[in-house]
Every structure is written in structure tokens, then in C-alpha cells.
Coordinates of C-alpha atoms in Angstrom, one line a residue:
X1 CA 0.0 0.0 0.0
X2 CA 1.5 3.2 -1.2
X3 CA 1.8 6.2 1.5
X4 CA 2.8 9.6 0.4
X5 CA 6.0 11.3 1.8
X6 CA 5.7 14.6 0.1
X7 CA 3.8 16.9 -2.1
X8 CA 5.8 15.7 -5.1
X9 CA 5.1 12.0 -4.3
X10 CA 1.3 12.8 -4.4
X11 CA 1.9 14.4 -7.9
X12 CA 3.8 11.7 -9.0
X13 CA 0.9 9.3 -7.9
X14 CA -1.8 11.7 -9.3
X15 CA -0.2 12.1 -12.7
X16 CA -1.1 8.3 -13.2
X17 CA -5.0 9.5 -13.6
X18 CA -5.3 10.3 -17.4
X19 CA -8.2 12.0 -19.0
X20 CA -8.5 13.7 -22.6
X21 CA -8.8 17.0 -21.0
X22 CA -5.2 16.7 -19.2
X23 CA -1.9 16.6 -20.1
X24 CA 1.0 14.2 -19.3
X25 CA 2.4 15.5 -15.8
X26 CA -0.6 17.5 -15.2
X27 CA -0.5 17.5 -11.6
X28 CA 3.1 19.1 -11.6
X29 CA 1.7 22.2 -12.9
X30 CA 1.6 25.1 -10.5
X31 CA -1.0 25.9 -8.3
X32 CA -3.0 22.5 -9.3
X33 CA -1.9 20.8 -6.0
X34 CA -1.7 22.0 -2.7
X35 CA -0.9 20.5 1.1
X36 CA -2.8 22.5 3.8
X37 CA -1.1 22.2 7.3
X38 CA -3.7 19.8 8.7
X39 CA -2.3 17.6 5.9
X40 CA -5.3 17.5 3.3
X41 CA -4.6 17.5 -0.3
X42 CA -6.2 19.9 -2.3
X43 CA -6.6 19.6 -6.0
X44 CA -7.7 22.6 -7.9
X45 CA -8.6 22.3 -11.6
X46 CA -7.9 25.6 -13.4
X47 CA -10.7 25.4 -15.9
X48 CA -14.5 24.7 -16.3
X49 CA -14.5 20.6 -15.6
X50 CA -17.5 19.4 -13.5
X51 CA -17.2 15.9 -15.4
X52 CA -13.7 16.0 -15.0
X53 CA -14.0 16.7 -11.3
X54 CA -16.6 13.9 -10.7
X55 CA -14.2 11.2 -12.8
X56 CA -11.3 12.1 -10.6
X57 CA -13.1 11.9 -7.3
X58 CA -14.5 8.5 -8.4
X59 CA -10.7 7.5 -9.4
X60 CA -9.3 8.4 -6.3
X61 CA -12.2 7.0 -4.3
X62 CA -11.5 3.4 -6.3
X63 CA -7.7 3.7 -5.3
X64 CA -8.5 3.9 -1.8
X65 CA -11.2 1.0 -1.8
X66 CA -8.7 -1.3 -3.7
X67 CA -6.1 -0.4 -1.1
X68 CA -3.6 1.0 -3.6
X69 CA -3.0 3.9 -1.4
X70 CA -3.2 4.7 2.3
X71 CA -6.3 6.6 3.5
X72 CA -5.7 10.3 3.0
X73 CA -8.1 13.4 3.0
X74 CA -8.3 15.7 -0.2
X75 CA -10.7 18.0 -2.0
X76 CA -11.3 18.6 -5.5
X77 CA -12.3 22.5 -6.4
X78 CA -12.8 24.0 -9.9
X79 CA -11.2 27.6 -10.1
X80 CA -10.6 28.9 -13.5
X81 CA -7.5 31.0 -14.0
X82 CA -7.1 34.1 -16.3
X83 CA -5.0 33.2 -19.3
X84 CA -2.9 35.8 -21.0
X85 CA -4.1 37.6 -24.4
X86 CA -2.1 39.5 -27.2
X87 CA -4.4 42.7 -26.2
X88 CA -3.2 43.5 -22.8
X89 CA -6.0 45.8 -21.6
X90 CA -8.7 44.0 -19.7
X91 CA -12.6 44.0 -19.3
X92 CA -13.7 44.2 -15.9
X93 CA -14.6 41.4 -14.0
X94 CA -14.1 39.0 -17.1
X95 CA -11.0 36.7 -16.8
X96 CA -11.3 35.1 -20.3
X97 CA -13.1 35.7 -23.4
X98 CA -14.1 33.2 -26.2
X99 CA -15.4 34.4 -29.4
X100 CA -17.8 32.1 -31.3
X101 CA -17.6 33.0 -35.0
X102 CA -18.4 31.8 -38.6
X103 CA -17.6 33.7 -42.0
X104 CA -20.9 32.5 -43.1
X105 CA -24.3 33.0 -41.8
X106 CA -26.9 30.4 -41.2
X107 CA -24.5 27.8 -40.1
X108 CA -25.8 27.4 -36.4
X109 CA -23.4 29.6 -34.9
X110 CA -25.6 31.6 -32.5
X111 CA -27.1 28.2 -31.3
X112 CA -23.8 26.9 -30.8
X113 CA -22.5 30.3 -28.6
X114 CA -25.9 30.0 -26.5
X115 CA -25.7 26.4 -25.8
X116 CA -22.0 26.5 -25.1
X117 CA -22.2 29.5 -22.6
X118 CA -24.9 27.4 -20.7
X119 CA -22.8 24.1 -20.9
X120 CA -19.8 25.7 -19.5
X121 CA -21.7 27.2 -16.6
X122 CA -22.8 24.0 -15.6
X123 CA -19.4 22.6 -15.9
X124 CA -18.4 24.8 -12.8
X125 CA -17.8 28.4 -14.0
X126 CA -19.3 31.9 -13.8
X127 CA -20.1 32.9 -17.2
X128 CA -21.7 35.8 -19.6
X129 CA -23.0 35.9 -22.9
X130 CA -22.6 39.0 -25.0
X131 CA -24.6 39.1 -28.3
X132 CA -22.3 40.9 -30.7
X133 CA -24.2 40.4 -33.8
X134 CA -25.2 44.2 -34.1
X135 CA -27.3 43.8 -36.9
X136 CA -29.1 40.6 -36.0
X137 CA -29.2 40.3 -32.4
X138 CA -30.7 36.9 -31.7
X139 CA -29.9 35.5 -28.3
X140 CA -32.6 37.8 -26.4
X141 CA -35.2 35.4 -28.3
X142 CA -33.1 32.3 -27.9
X143 CA -33.0 32.5 -24.1
X144 CA -36.6 33.9 -23.5
X145 CA -35.8 37.6 -22.8
X146 CA -37.1 39.4 -26.1
X147 CA -38.8 41.8 -23.6
X148 CA -36.1 42.4 -21.0
X149 CA -34.5 45.8 -20.8
X150 CA -31.3 46.3 -18.8
X151 CA -31.0 48.8 -15.7
X152 CA -28.6 51.3 -15.9
X153 CA -26.6 52.4 -12.7
X154 CA -25.1 56.0 -12.6
X155 CA -26.2 56.8 -16.3
X156 CA -23.7 54.6 -17.4
X157 CA -23.4 50.9 -16.4
X158 CA -25.6 48.9 -18.1
X159 CA -26.7 45.9 -15.9
X160 CA -26.9 42.3 -17.6
X161 CA -29.7 40.1 -17.8
X162 CA -29.5 37.1 -16.1
X163 CA -31.4 34.3 -17.7
X164 CA -30.9 30.1 -17.2
X165 CA -27.9 31.1 -14.8
X166 CA -25.9 33.2 -17.3
X167 CA -25.3 36.9 -17.6
X168 CA -26.1 38.4 -20.5
X169 CA -26.1 41.6 -23.0
X170 CA -27.3 42.4 -26.3
X171 CA -28.1 45.3 -28.5
X172 CA -31.7 43.4 -28.9
X173 CA -32.3 44.7 -25.4
X174 CA -31.8 48.2 -26.2
X175 CA -33.8 48.6 -29.5
X176 CA -37.4 47.7 -30.6
X177 CA -37.5 44.0 -31.7
X178 CA -39.3 45.3 -35.1
X179 CA -36.2 48.3 -35.5
X180 CA -33.5 47.6 -37.9
X181 CA -29.9 48.6 -36.7
X182 CA -28.8 50.5 -39.8
X183 CA -25.5 51.4 -38.9
X184 CA -22.1 51.8 -40.7
X185 CA -19.0 49.5 -39.8
X186 CA -17.4 52.4 -37.6
X187 CA -20.5 52.9 -35.8
X188 CA -21.1 49.4 -35.2
X189 CA -17.7 48.5 -34.1
X190 CA -18.3 51.2 -31.3
X191 CA -21.4 50.0 -30.4
X192 CA -19.7 46.8 -29.6
X193 CA -17.0 48.3 -27.6
X194 CA -19.6 50.3 -25.5
X195 CA -21.8 47.0 -25.0
X196 CA -18.5 45.2 -23.7
X197 CA -17.0 47.8 -21.6
X198 CA -19.8 49.6 -20.4
X199 CA -22.0 46.4 -18.8
X200 CA -21.3 46.1 -15.4
X201 CA -20.3 42.2 -15.6
X202 CA -20.1 40.5 -12.3
X203 CA -17.1 38.3 -11.9
X204 CA -16.9 35.9 -14.6
X205 CA -14.6 33.4 -15.5
X206 CA -15.7 33.1 -19.2
X207 CA -17.6 35.5 -21.3
X208 CA -18.8 33.8 -24.4
X209 CA -19.0 36.4 -27.6
X210 CA -21.6 35.4 -30.3
X211 CA -19.8 37.1 -33.1
X212 CA -21.6 38.4 -36.4
X213 CA -20.9 36.3 -39.2
X214 CA -18.1 37.6 -41.7
X215 CA -14.4 38.8 -41.6
X216 CA -15.2 42.7 -41.6
X217 CA -15.1 45.7 -39.2
X218 CA -16.5 44.2 -35.8
X219 CA -14.6 41.3 -36.3
X220 CA -11.4 43.1 -36.9
X221 CA -12.5 45.5 -33.8
X222 CA -12.9 42.7 -31.4
X223 CA -9.9 40.8 -32.4
X224 CA -7.3 43.8 -31.9
X225 CA -8.9 45.8 -29.4
X226 CA -10.5 43.1 -27.3
X227 CA -8.5 40.7 -25.2
X228 CA -9.8 37.5 -26.8
X229 CA -8.4 34.3 -25.1
X230 CA -9.3 32.2 -27.9
X231 CA -11.7 31.6 -31.0
X232 CA -14.1 28.8 -31.8
X233 CA -14.9 28.4 -35.6
X234 CA -18.4 27.1 -36.5
X235 CA -19.4 25.6 -40.0
X236 CA -21.2 23.0 -41.5
X237 CA -20.2 20.2 -43.9
X238 CA -21.4 22.2 -47.0
X239 CA -18.5 23.1 -49.3
X240 CA -19.9 26.5 -49.3
X241 CA -19.6 27.0 -45.6
X242 CA -16.0 25.4 -45.3
X243 CA -14.7 27.9 -48.0
X244 CA -16.0 30.8 -45.6
X245 CA -14.7 29.0 -42.7
X246 CA -11.2 29.2 -44.2
X247 CA -11.2 33.0 -44.4
X248 CA -12.2 33.1 -40.7
X249 CA -9.2 30.7 -39.7
X250 CA -7.0 32.7 -41.8
X251 CA -8.1 36.2 -40.3
X252 CA -7.5 35.0 -36.8
X253 CA -4.1 33.5 -37.5
X254 CA -3.6 36.8 -39.1
X255 CA -4.2 39.0 -35.9
X256 CA -2.4 36.2 -33.6
X257 CA -5.7 35.3 -32.0
X258 CA -5.5 31.7 -31.0
X259 CA -8.3 29.3 -32.6
X260 CA -9.1 26.9 -30.1
X261 CA -10.7 24.5 -32.8
X262 CA -13.6 24.0 -35.0
X263 CA -17.5 22.9 -34.5
X264 CA -19.2 21.0 -37.3
X265 CA -22.8 21.9 -36.6
X266 CA -25.7 20.0 -38.8
X267 CA -23.2 17.2 -39.3
X268 CA -26.1 15.0 -40.2
X269 CA -29.8 14.8 -39.7
X270 CA -31.4 12.7 -37.4
X271 CA -35.0 11.7 -38.6
X272 CA -37.5 12.2 -35.8
X273 CA -39.3 9.1 -36.8
X274 CA -36.9 6.4 -37.4
X275 CA -33.8 7.7 -35.9
X276 CA -31.9 7.2 -38.7
X277 CA -28.8 9.4 -39.7
X278 CA -28.6 11.2 -42.9
X279 CA -25.6 13.5 -44.0
X280 CA -27.5 16.2 -45.9
X281 CA -24.9 18.4 -46.2
X282 CA -22.2 16.2 -46.9
X283 CA -19.5 14.5 -44.7
X284 CA -16.1 14.9 -43.7
X285 CA -15.5 18.5 -44.8
X286 CA -14.8 20.2 -41.5
X287 CA -12.2 17.5 -40.4
X288 CA -10.6 18.1 -43.8
X289 CA -10.3 21.7 -43.2
X290 CA -9.5 21.5 -39.7
X291 CA -6.4 19.3 -40.9
X292 CA -5.4 21.8 -43.4
X293 CA -5.0 24.6 -40.8
X294 CA -3.4 22.3 -38.3
X295 CA -6.9 22.7 -35.8
X296 CA -8.8 20.0 -34.0
X297 CA -12.4 19.2 -34.8
X298 CA -13.9 19.7 -31.3
X299 CA -17.3 18.6 -32.1
X300 CA -20.0 17.5 -34.5
X301 CA -23.5 18.4 -33.6
X302 CA -26.3 16.7 -35.5
X303 CA -29.3 18.5 -36.7
X304 CA -32.5 17.6 -35.3
X305 CA -36.0 19.4 -34.7
X306 CA -36.2 19.4 -31.3
X307 CA -32.9 21.8 -31.3
X308 CA -35.3 24.2 -33.7
X309 CA -38.1 23.8 -31.1
X310 CA -36.0 24.5 -27.6
X311 CA -34.7 27.6 -29.2
X312 CA -38.1 28.7 -30.4
X313 CA -39.4 28.5 -26.7
X314 CA -36.6 30.4 -25.4
X315 CA -35.1 27.4 -23.7
X316 CA -31.8 26.1 -25.3
X317 CA -31.6 22.5 -25.6
X318 CA -28.8 22.2 -22.6
X319 CA -31.4 23.7 -20.3
X320 CA -34.5 21.8 -21.9
X321 CA -33.3 18.5 -22.4
X322 CA -29.9 17.7 -20.5
X323 CA -29.9 14.1 -21.0
X324 CA -30.0 14.3 -24.8
X325 CA -27.5 13.6 -27.2
X326 CA -27.3 17.1 -28.0
X327 CA -26.8 18.3 -24.6
X328 CA -24.2 15.9 -23.6
X329 CA -22.3 16.9 -27.0
X330 CA -22.3 20.7 -25.9
X331 CA -21.1 19.6 -22.3
X332 CA -18.2 17.8 -23.6
X333 CA -17.0 20.6 -26.0
X334 CA -17.8 23.0 -22.9
X335 CA -15.0 21.2 -21.0
X336 CA -12.9 20.5 -24.2
X337 CA -12.8 24.1 -25.1
X338 CA -11.9 25.6 -21.5
X339 CA -9.2 22.7 -21.1
X340 CA -7.6 23.6 -24.3
X341 CA -7.7 27.1 -24.0
X342 CA -5.6 26.5 -20.5
X343 CA -3.3 24.2 -21.6
X344 CA -2.2 25.9 -24.8
X345 CA -2.2 29.2 -23.1
X346 CA -0.5 30.8 -20.3
X347 CA -2.0 31.8 -16.9
X348 CA -1.8 35.1 -15.6
X349 CA 0.3 35.6 -12.6
X350 CA -1.8 35.9 -9.5
X351 CA -2.2 39.4 -7.8
X352 CA -0.2 39.9 -5.0
X353 CA -2.1 41.6 -1.9
X354 CA -0.4 44.0 0.3
X355 CA -1.3 45.0 3.7
X356 CA -0.3 48.5 5.2
X357 CA 1.3 48.2 8.5
X358 CA 1.6 51.5 10.5

């Protein structure tokens, strides 16, 4: 029976636990393992990882029951770290920003952004969602907050609308749902900057931004002036969508914003009567494109009528049908996105607090 003689001894043993969202030697990373004065081993997962937390808990308990190790007290917690970005200015209260983007409209980008934000929240993090599609905001309808209006503090600070456990903001809350936003590029970019910086966000581990489709002014403003931690590219298997996705990947590459990976939406259709799968938009396209750019294909989300019904009711699938195949896909995607950002990024140094002594 193994008995731990030091923190390093414990870390060496803990590294025997492997998981798709962990790297080799993960327990040796700074701040992940701590030992209290009373001898309790603390394991701090530095990204949203509720499923991983449960799996690790079971593994350690099983090692105890098999008498592989001497009994010890331990605690596993989730505390997402803020990661460094190319743009050095920060957004008040926000640790990390994830841009969900597509160079082409109609590929399910907003559906992906909303369900991803909800899934990250369910994975143990504090999450916000910013609808940056100035010309066609859809988030208010998708989360059932079409008539919501944000309160304003001190004539400046807009209060986010909280729905399904996440904090949201959208130009759709500020204009009539029947009114079109007719703005030139610079005006739209300025509006996005105001939405982001003049919203009084609570302390957030992740802010998911639902980007407008394309590679124009707003996308450049976001990537060059806002501290984006990573971008997620959404596409479909269709050749036309893949051609535009190439442009999106190339744009982020040019402005040094890390691309976390790709999501293939509408990968196949699931018949609501017989359950048969049919690749109506083609197959294998996103996988090939990901290979071209050295990116990971993180999820393939099927097309099903229930997804549309959930969104129309204002209760996205992750909330409406938590045990469904779609929800499980988004939950897995959430932890994959957050873990990949952490392992491929660099954690910001912890702030040092000073106490004045008279």
C-alpha cells in the first residue's frame, strides 16, 4: 500500500490518472496541487471541468477501496484561471473571452454560442454571454428574454440580464425588436465596444461572445482591441460554408488570436421518426479543413427538429433536455474548449495583495 511522503510523491501518483482534457504530468503544474497544514491534499482544476472533477473523485475513491494507497483526506475544486492575451487591456470582472465565430451566416453559430455558454456554466464556472451581432441580435429570443430591458446605474453602467444562470447583454435589449440597426461599420464597432465595456459584468470566469458572421470591421475590432483568449469557428459540412470558414481561420491567424478549434454544426440529420442518420450537407468537410490549418475538430453536432423547437421556446437544449445527445455533446465541448485554452495558453500571475502596517 502506497503512502505519500511529500507533495511531489502525491503529484507523481496523481499523474497516473489520465483524461482527454488533461496533459501528461498535469499534476506538476503550478497551483494545481496544495497541501494544507492539517495534511489535506487540495486539487484545483484551473478550468471549467465538472465532469472531470467527478471522474477524478471516483478514481481516487476507487484507489482507496482497492487499498492501492493509504487513506488520505483530499478536496477537488474548480477555479478557472485568467489567461494571457495578445491585447493587454482587460474587461472589468472578466477572466477569459471566447469568441464564437463563423465567416458565413446560417451555420448555427448563435445556437452554438448560447448552448456553449450554458454548458460552461453547468461545468462549474461563472459565465456571461455577449450578443455582438449588432445587425441581427438573436440571443434575447433564444434565451426567452425578448422583452427584457437592462437597468442602468449612474447613467453609465448597464446591468446584464440574467437568464438560465448566465449573465447576458445584447443590442436586442436596447432597440425595439421590430427596429433595424442601420449603422455603418465604425458605428457598429463602437456599439460593440460600448456593450462590452459599459456593462457592469459580475466576476466572470468566461465571457462567450456571439460574433456576427463575416470578417469585416466588427471582427477586426474584436480581435485587435478586445482581449480575446481564444476563438471557436463554427461551420457546416457544406462546401460553401467550409470555403468561408477558411477565411475566418486565416483572419484570426493574421491577428494572432488563438483558434481553439472547430465545431461542425448540422453534421448529419437525425430523422424524428426512425432515428436514421443522413448526411444531407455532405460528410468529412470540417475534418479536412481542420487538418489543413492544424486545428482540432472539437465537436460534430447533429441536426434535429428538437433543437429548433427548444430555441423557439426560449429554453436552449442544454437547459430544456439536459440528458439528450445534443446536451451531452455541448457539455463535452464546453470542457474541451476550456481545457484546451488553458493547456495551450499561459496563466496570468496571481495578484499580490499588500497590507499596510502602521
